[in-house]
XYZ file of C-alpha atoms in Angstrom:
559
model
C 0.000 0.000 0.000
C 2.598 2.305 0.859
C 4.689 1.918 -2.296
C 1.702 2.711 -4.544
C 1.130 5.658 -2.258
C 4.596 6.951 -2.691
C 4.299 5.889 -6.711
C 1.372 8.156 -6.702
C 2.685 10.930 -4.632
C 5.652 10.832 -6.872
C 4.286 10.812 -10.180
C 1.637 14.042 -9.097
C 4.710 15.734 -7.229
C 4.140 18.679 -8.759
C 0.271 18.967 -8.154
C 1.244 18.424 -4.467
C 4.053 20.757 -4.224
C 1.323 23.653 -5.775
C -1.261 22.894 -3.606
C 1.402 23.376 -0.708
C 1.969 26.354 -1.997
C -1.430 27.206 -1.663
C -2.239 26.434 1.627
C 0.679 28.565 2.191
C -0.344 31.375 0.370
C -4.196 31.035 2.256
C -2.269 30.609 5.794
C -2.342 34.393 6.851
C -6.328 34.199 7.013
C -6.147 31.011 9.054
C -3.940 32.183 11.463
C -4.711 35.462 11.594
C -8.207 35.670 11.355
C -9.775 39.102 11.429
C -6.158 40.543 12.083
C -6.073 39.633 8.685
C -4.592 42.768 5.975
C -6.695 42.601 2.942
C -7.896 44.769 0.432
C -10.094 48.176 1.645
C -11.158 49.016 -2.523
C -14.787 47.123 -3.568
C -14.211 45.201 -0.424
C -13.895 46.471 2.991
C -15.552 49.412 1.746
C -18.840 47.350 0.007
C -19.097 43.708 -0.715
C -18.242 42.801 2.510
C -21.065 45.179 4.485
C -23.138 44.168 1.814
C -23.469 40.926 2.403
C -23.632 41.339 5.904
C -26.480 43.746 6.193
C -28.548 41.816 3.618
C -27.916 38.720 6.263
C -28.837 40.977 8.940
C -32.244 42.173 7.241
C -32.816 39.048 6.869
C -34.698 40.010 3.273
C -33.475 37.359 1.148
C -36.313 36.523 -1.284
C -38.020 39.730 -0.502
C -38.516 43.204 -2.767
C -38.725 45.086 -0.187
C -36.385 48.086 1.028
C -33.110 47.923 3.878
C -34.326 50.929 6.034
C -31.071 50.940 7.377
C -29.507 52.422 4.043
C -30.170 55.839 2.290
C -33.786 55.846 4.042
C -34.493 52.860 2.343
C -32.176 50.673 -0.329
C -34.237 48.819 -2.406
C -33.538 44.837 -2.017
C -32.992 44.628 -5.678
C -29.415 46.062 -5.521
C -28.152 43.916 -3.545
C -26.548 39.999 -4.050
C -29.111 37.264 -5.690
C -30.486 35.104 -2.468
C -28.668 31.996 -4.213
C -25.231 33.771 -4.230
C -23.236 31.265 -2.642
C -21.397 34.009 -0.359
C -24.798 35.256 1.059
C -25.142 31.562 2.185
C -21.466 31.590 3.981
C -22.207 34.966 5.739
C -25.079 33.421 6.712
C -23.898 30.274 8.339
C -19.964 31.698 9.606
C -18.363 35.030 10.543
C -17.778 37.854 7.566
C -13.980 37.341 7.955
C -14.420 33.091 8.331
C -17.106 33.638 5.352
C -14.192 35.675 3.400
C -11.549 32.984 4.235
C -13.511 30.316 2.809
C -14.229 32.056 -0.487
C -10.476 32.452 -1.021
C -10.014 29.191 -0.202
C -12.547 28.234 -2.781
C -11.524 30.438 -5.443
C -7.564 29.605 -5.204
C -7.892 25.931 -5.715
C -10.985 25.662 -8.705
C -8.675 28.227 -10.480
C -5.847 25.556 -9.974
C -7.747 22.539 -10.830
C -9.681 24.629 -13.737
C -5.952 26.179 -15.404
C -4.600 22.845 -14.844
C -7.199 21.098 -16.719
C -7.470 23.188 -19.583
C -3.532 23.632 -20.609
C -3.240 19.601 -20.173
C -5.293 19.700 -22.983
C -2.004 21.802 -25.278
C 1.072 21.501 -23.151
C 2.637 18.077 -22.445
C 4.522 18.969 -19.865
C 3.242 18.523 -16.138
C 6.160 21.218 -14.840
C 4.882 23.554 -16.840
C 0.797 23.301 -16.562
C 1.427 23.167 -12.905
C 3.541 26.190 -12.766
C 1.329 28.380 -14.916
C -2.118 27.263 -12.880
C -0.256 27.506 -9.961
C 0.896 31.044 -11.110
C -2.990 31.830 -12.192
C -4.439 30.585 -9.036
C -2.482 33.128 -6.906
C -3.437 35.724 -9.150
C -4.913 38.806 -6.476
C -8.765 37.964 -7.604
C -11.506 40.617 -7.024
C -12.169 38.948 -4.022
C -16.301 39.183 -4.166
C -16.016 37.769 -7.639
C -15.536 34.133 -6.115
C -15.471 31.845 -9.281
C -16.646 34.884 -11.642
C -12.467 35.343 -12.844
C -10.860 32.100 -10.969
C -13.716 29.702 -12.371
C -13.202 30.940 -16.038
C -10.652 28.647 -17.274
C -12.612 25.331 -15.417
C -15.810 26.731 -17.345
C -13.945 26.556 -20.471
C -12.631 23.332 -19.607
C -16.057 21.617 -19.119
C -17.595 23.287 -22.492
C -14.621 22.115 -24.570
C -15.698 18.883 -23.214
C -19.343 19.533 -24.201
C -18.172 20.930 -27.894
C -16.240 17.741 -28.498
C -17.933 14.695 -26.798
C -21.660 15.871 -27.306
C -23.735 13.535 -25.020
C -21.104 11.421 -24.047
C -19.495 13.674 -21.806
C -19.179 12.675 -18.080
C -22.221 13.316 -16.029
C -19.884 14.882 -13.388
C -19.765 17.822 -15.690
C -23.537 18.481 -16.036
C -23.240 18.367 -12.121
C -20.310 20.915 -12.029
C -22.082 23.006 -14.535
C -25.553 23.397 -12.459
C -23.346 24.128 -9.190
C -21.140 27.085 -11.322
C -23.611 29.829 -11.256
C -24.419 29.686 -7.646
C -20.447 30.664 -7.233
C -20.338 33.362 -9.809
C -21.986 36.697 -11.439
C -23.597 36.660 -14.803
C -23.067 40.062 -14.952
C -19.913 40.419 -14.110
C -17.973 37.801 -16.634
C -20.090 34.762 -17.533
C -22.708 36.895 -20.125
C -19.691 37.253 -22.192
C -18.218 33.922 -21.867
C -21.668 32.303 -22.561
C -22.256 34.746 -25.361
C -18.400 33.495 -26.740
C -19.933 29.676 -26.272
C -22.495 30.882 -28.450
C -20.476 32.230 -31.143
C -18.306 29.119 -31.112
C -21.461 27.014 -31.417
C -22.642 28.954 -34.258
C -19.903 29.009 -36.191
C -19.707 25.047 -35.378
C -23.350 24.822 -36.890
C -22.012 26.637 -40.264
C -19.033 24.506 -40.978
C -20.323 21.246 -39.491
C -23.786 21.358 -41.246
C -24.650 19.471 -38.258
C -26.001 20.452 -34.904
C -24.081 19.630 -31.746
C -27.184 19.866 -29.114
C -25.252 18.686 -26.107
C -23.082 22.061 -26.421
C -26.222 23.894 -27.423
C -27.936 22.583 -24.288
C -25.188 23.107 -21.607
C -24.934 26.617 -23.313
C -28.759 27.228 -22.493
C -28.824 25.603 -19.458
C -26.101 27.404 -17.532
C -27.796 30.888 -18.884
C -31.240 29.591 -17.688
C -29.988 28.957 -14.289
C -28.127 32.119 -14.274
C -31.321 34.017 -14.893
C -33.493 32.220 -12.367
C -30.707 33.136 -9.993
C -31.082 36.500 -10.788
C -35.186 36.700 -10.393
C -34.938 39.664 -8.534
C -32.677 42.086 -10.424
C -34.685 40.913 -13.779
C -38.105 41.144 -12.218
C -36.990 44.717 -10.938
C -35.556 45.935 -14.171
C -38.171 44.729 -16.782
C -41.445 43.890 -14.504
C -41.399 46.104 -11.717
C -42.822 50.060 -11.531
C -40.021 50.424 -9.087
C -37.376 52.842 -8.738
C -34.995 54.515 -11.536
C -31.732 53.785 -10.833
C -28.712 56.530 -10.568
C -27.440 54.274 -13.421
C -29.238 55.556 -15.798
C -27.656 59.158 -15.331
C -24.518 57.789 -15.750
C -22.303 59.821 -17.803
C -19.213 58.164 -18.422
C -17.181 57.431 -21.887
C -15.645 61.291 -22.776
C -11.996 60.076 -23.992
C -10.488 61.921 -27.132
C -8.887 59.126 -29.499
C -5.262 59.879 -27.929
C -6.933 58.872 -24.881
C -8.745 56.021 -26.128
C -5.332 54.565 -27.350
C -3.730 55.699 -24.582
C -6.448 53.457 -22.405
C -5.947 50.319 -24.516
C -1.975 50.375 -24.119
C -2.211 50.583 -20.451
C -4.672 48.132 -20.217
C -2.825 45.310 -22.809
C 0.293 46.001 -20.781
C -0.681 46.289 -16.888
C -4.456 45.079 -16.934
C -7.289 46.755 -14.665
C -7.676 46.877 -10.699
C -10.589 43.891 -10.671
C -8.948 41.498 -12.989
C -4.971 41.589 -13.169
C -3.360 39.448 -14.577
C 0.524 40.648 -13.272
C 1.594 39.942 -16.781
C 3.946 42.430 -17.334
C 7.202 41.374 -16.041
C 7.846 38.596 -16.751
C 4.716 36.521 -19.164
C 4.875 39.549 -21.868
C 8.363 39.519 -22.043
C 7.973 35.450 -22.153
C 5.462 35.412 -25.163
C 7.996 37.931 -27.117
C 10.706 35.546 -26.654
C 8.923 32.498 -27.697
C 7.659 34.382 -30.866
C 11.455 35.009 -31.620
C 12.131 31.493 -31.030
C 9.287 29.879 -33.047
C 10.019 32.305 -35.778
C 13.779 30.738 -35.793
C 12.660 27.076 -35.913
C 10.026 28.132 -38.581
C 6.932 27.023 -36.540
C 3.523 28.834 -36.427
C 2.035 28.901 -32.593
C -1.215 29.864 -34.272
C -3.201 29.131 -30.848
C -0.633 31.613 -29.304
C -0.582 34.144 -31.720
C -4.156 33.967 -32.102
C -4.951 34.162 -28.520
C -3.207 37.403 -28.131
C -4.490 39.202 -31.090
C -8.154 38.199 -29.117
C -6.540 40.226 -25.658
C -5.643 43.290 -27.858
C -9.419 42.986 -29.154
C -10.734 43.115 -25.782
C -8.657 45.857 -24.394
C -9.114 47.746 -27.495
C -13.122 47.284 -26.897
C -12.657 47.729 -23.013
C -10.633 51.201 -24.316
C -13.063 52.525 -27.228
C -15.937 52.044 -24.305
C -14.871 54.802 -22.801
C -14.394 57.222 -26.369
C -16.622 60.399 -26.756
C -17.951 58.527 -29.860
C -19.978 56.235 -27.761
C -21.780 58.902 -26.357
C -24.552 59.131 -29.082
C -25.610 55.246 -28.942
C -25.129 55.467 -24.814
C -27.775 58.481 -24.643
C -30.118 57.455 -26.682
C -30.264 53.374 -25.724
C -30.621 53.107 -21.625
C -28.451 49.635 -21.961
C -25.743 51.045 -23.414
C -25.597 53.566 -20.538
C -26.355 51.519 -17.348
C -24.679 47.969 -18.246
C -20.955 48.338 -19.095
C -19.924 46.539 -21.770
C -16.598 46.812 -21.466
C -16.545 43.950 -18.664
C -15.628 41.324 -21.593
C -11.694 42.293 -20.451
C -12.328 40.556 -17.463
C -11.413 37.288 -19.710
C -8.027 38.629 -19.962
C -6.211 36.540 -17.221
C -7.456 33.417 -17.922
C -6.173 34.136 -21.496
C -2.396 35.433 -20.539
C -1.876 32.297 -18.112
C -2.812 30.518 -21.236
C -0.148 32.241 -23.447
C 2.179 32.237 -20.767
C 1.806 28.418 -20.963
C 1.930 27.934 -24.355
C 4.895 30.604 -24.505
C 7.122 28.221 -22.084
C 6.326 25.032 -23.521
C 8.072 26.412 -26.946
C 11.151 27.735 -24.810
C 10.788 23.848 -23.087
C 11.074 21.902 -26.516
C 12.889 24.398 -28.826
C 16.132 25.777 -26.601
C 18.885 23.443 -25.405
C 18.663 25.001 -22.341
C 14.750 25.695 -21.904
C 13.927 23.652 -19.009
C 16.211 25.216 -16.779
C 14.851 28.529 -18.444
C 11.640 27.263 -18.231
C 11.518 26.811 -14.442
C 13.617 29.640 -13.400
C 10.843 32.103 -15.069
C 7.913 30.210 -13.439
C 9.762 30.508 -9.791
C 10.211 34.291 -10.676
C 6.506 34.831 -11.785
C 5.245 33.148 -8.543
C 7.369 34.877 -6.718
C 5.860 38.054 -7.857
C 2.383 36.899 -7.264
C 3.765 35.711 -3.485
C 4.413 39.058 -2.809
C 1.040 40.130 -3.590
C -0.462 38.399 -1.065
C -3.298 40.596 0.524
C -1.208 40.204 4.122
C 1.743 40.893 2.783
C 0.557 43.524 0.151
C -1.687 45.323 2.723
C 0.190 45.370 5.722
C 3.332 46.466 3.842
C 1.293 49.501 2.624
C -0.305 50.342 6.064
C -4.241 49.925 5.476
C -5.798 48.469 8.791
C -6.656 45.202 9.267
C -10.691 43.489 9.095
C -10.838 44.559 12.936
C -9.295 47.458 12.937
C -11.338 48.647 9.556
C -14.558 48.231 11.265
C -13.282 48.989 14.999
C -16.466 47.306 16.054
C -15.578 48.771 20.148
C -15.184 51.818 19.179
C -18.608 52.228 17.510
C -20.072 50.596 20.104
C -18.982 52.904 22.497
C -20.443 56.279 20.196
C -23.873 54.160 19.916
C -23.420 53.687 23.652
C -22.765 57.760 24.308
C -25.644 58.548 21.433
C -28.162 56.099 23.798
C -30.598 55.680 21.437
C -31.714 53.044 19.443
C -30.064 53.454 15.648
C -33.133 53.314 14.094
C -33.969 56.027 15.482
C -31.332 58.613 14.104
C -29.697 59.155 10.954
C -25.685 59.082 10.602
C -23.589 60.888 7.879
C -19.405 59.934 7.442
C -17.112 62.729 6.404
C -12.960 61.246 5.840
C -14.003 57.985 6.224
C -15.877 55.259 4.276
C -19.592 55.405 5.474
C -20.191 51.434 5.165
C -17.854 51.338 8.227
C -20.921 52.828 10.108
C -22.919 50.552 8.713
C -21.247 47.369 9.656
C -21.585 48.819 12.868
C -25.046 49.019 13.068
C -25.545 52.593 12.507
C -28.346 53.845 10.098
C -26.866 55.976 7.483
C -28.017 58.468 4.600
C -24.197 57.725 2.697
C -23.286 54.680 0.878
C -21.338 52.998 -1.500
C -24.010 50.672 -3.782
C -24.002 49.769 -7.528
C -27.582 51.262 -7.684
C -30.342 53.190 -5.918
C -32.817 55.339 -6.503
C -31.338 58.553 -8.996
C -33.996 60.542 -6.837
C -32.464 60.329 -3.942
C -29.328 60.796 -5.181
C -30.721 64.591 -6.551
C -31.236 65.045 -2.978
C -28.269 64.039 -1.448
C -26.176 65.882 -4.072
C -27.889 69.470 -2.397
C -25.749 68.438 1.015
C -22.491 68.427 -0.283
C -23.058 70.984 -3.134
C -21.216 73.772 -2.057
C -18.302 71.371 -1.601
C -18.208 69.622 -5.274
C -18.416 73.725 -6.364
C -15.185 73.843 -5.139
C -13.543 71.193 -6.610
C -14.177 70.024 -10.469
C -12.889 66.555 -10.402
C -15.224 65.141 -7.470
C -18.102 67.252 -8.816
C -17.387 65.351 -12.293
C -16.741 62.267 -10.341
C -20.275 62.515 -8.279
C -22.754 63.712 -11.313
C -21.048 61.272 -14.085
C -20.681 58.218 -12.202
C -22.075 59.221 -8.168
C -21.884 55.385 -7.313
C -20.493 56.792 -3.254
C -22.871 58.836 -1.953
C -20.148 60.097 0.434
C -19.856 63.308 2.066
C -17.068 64.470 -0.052
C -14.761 67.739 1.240
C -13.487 69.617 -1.488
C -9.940 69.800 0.187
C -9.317 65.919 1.060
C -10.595 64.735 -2.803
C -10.643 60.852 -2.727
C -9.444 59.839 -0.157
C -11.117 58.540 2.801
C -8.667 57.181 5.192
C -7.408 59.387 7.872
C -6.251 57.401 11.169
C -5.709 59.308 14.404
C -2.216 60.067 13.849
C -3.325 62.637 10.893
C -2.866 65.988 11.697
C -4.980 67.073 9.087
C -8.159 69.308 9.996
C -11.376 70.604 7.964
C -11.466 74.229 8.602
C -13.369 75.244 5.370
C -16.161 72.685 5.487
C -19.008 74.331 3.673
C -22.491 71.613 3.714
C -26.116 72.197 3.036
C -27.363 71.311 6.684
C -30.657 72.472 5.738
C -30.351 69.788 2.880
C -28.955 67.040 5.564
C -31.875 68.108 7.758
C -34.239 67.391 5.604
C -33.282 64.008 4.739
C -33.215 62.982 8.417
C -29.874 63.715 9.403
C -28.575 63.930 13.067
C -25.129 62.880 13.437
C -22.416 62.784 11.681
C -19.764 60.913 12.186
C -15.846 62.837 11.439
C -12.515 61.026 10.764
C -11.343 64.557 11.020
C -11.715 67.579 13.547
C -14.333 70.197 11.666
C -13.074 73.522 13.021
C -15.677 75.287 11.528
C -18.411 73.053 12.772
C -20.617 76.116 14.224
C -20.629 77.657 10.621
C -22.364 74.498 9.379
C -24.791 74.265 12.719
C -23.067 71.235 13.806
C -22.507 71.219 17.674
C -19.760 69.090 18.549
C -20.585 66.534 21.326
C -17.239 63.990 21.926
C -14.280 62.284 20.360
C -13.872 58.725 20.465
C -10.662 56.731 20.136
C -9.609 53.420 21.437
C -6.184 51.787 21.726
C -7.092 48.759 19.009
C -8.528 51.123 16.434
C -6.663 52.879 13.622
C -9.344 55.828 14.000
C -10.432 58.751 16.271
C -13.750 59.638 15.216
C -15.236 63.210 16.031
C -18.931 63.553 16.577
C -20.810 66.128 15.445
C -24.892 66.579 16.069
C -26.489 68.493 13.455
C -28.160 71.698 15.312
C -32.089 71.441 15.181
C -33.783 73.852 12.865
């Protein structure tokens, strides 16, 4: 028994060694728990406080409002009530619920890459490295299997494309458990719309009709769409609210611009799906070009494979161009979905190259495997680095405790001695959600949608402030997705810890405006000097030894 255990371990050595690695890599969360760096942007600041107030509100099949948001959030902006991370925040801890959705997402992107570049590269060293190099990739962590899943999707529809009916019933099971880990919106309406394409042009050439691909096509969008019930019945069945989206603005870029977008993106990616590519893996693919060029071979799957990224950045770039603007103002989907998301395939497709790239430097130089595996150790090594603990706490952002400072809240709610429903909270230098998490009811937020009425009304609070300064009032009225109380002087930025010396002495708000939306508190990263000149009375600061802040509170004067 134990020799064909070591035969096995032996022969998969590699497999085990990556999966080492990541356990490893997911260690800091295990250990260190909500003491935990990890990312503050579309994170700490939203996802996280999203799921946990929807949890909280207990409103998961409802269409109903959150009263604790805005006066009233409708239920239809928030996650689908078979989103697999509304289930963990249900069942653990935000920070356990987090853990477990890394977890998740680092070793299906493994397995997934793995798979699919077994299918080209015959080289174990070399599809291990690369998935191994994919899977630590720094994932929009709310995304779950949305990025990470991509290349096990692709994997399982190959299968579908080539073995019709006869594929495996393990993949019809995999396929009905996929969109309950990731967002339609987000990636999977473009790679299902690419299945289609494929299937299509299949159909054409074939003559023939290959109805097991057609069906697993269907079937994932179908289950998709039931997932989403809510945000469909909201947008096409209900008389419900008009979202801010549809004042959305965005897409003014000159040409020089435009191209200026699409080289930045080809060469360094975007925040939500990077694929740390340019380093090492671009330089990579140029060599192997060189090299295949010199033994006279044609890596058509390579070449053709990057000529599809430069299509997508291009299209993620020319989404942005003034030209746009006509068919975005005059067709309401143009403006409020973006488009451009179809980049998001772009890691999935490098790690691909990168493969491809190394197995030509394996079987082409003398020297290739040595070359081979001393580029794969430096690419991981780069990803190792950007490990959200080692990342975050290198750069100084506070930890999952010390973000939401959960004692220190407690202890304003405690000196406020009222019940938080009944009052009405405003944030100024620091991310409202914070007050949320804690409990607090609050007229700011950070949401993909809500009502565009409301957001006319809070606009008249901090309109004296976006007067001031041209890039947040261009930031607010073209996009306006944080309704945060933004201060001309401190642009935006929103973290100010007690060791800032910084203070608001010009603060100019509508309190009349604040007033009349409910306001009574609000809630100051920073002192407000001029507090009297905006009837705010200043009651307390707060600080505690744990907690990165020192939060000032201000009530707003009755009228």
């Amino acid at each position: 028994m134990w020799s064909t255990m070591l035969k096995t371990i032996s022969a998969h050595k590699q497999i085990l060694v990556a999966c080492l690695v990541i356990i490893a890599y997911l260690m800091p969360y295990y250990i260190l728990g909500e003491d935990t760096h990890i990312r503050v942007h579309d994170n700490l600041d939203s996802n996280i406080v999203w799921y946990k107030l929807l949890v909280e509100s207990g409103q998961f099949f409802s269409m109903g409002t959150l009263p604790n948001i805005i006066n009233g959030l409708p239920r239809s902006t928030l996650a689908s009530p078979f989103d697999v991370m509304v289930w963990l925040n249900v069942l653990l801890e935000p920070m356990t619920a987090y853990t477990v959705g890394q977890t998740v997402m680092r070793f299906v992107a493994f397995t997934g890459m793995y798979l699919l570049l077994r299918r080209k590269v015959n080289s174990i060293w070399i599809t291990s490295g690369a998935a191994l190099g994919f899977a630590l990739l720094p994932f929009w962590p709310s995304g779950l299997l949305s990025i990470a899943g991509l290349p096990l999707a692709l994997h399982l529809f190959l299968n579908f494309r080539k073995h019709g009916w006869k594929t495996p019933v393990y993949h019809w099971i995999i396929l009905l458990l996929f969109p309950f880990f990731s967002s339609f919106i987000l990636t999977f309406v473009f790679f299902l719309g690419l299945m289609g394409v494929i299937w299509i042009i299949d159909w054409i050439r074939s003559k023939k009709s290959n109805w097991a691909f057609f069906t697993a096509i269907s079937f994932m969008t179908l289950l998709y769409l039931v997932k989403n019930y809510i945000l469909i019945y909201s947008m096409f069945f209900s008389e419900g609210f008009t979202s801010h989206r549809e004042a959305l603005n965005l897409g003014h870029n000159n040409l020089a611009e435009t191209f200026e977008l699409f080289m930045h993106n080809f060469i360094h990616g975007h925040t939500h799906d990077m694929a740390v590519h340019t380093k090492i893996i671009l330089p990579v693919i140029g060599v192997a070009l060189v090299v295949a060029a010199w033994r006279k071979i044609k890596p058509k799957l390579l070449i053709g494979l990057i000529l599809f990224n430069a299509l997508l950045s291009l299209w993620y770039a020319f989404w942005y161009w003034e030209g746009w603007r006509m068919i975005k103002d005059n067709f309401m989907i143009a403006n409020t979905f973006n488009f451009s998301r179809i980049h998001f395939l772009d890691p999935m497709i490098w790690y691909i190259c990168f493969a491809l790239a190394l197995w030509i430097l394996w079987r082409y130089l003398s020297f290739g495997k040595v070359l081979v595996s001393i580029l794969l150790v430096a690419q991981l090594l780069i990803l190792i680095g950007l490990n959200e603990e080692i990342k975050y706490s290198s750069i100084g952002t506070p930890t999952f405790a010390e973000f939401y400072s959960e004692n220190l809240f407690a202890d304003i709610q405690e000196y406020i001695g009222k019940d938080p429903s009944e009052y009405r909270v405003v944030s100024i230098a620091t991310h409202p959600t914070i007050a949320q998490y804690n409990g607090f009811y609050t007229l700011d937020t950070y949401n993909n949608s809500f009502p565009l009425s409301y957001k006319h009304k809070f606009r008249k609070i901090i309109a004296p402030e976006l007067e001031k300064n041209a890039t947040l009032e261009n930031y607010f009225d073209t996009w306006g997705g944080r309704l945060y109380m933004y201060v001309a002087e401190l642009g935006k930025h929103y973290l100010f810890t007690k060791d800032s010396n910084k203070v608001l002495d010009h603060l100019n708000i509508n309190t009349a405006a604040l007033r009349n939306l409910g306001g009574d508190y609000v809630l100051s990263a920073l002192p407000i000097k001029n507090h009297r000149e905006n009837d705010l009375i200043f009651e307390r600061s707060f600080t505690t030894n744990a907690s990165p802040w020192k939060i000032y509170l201000y009530k707003v004067e009755p009228d």
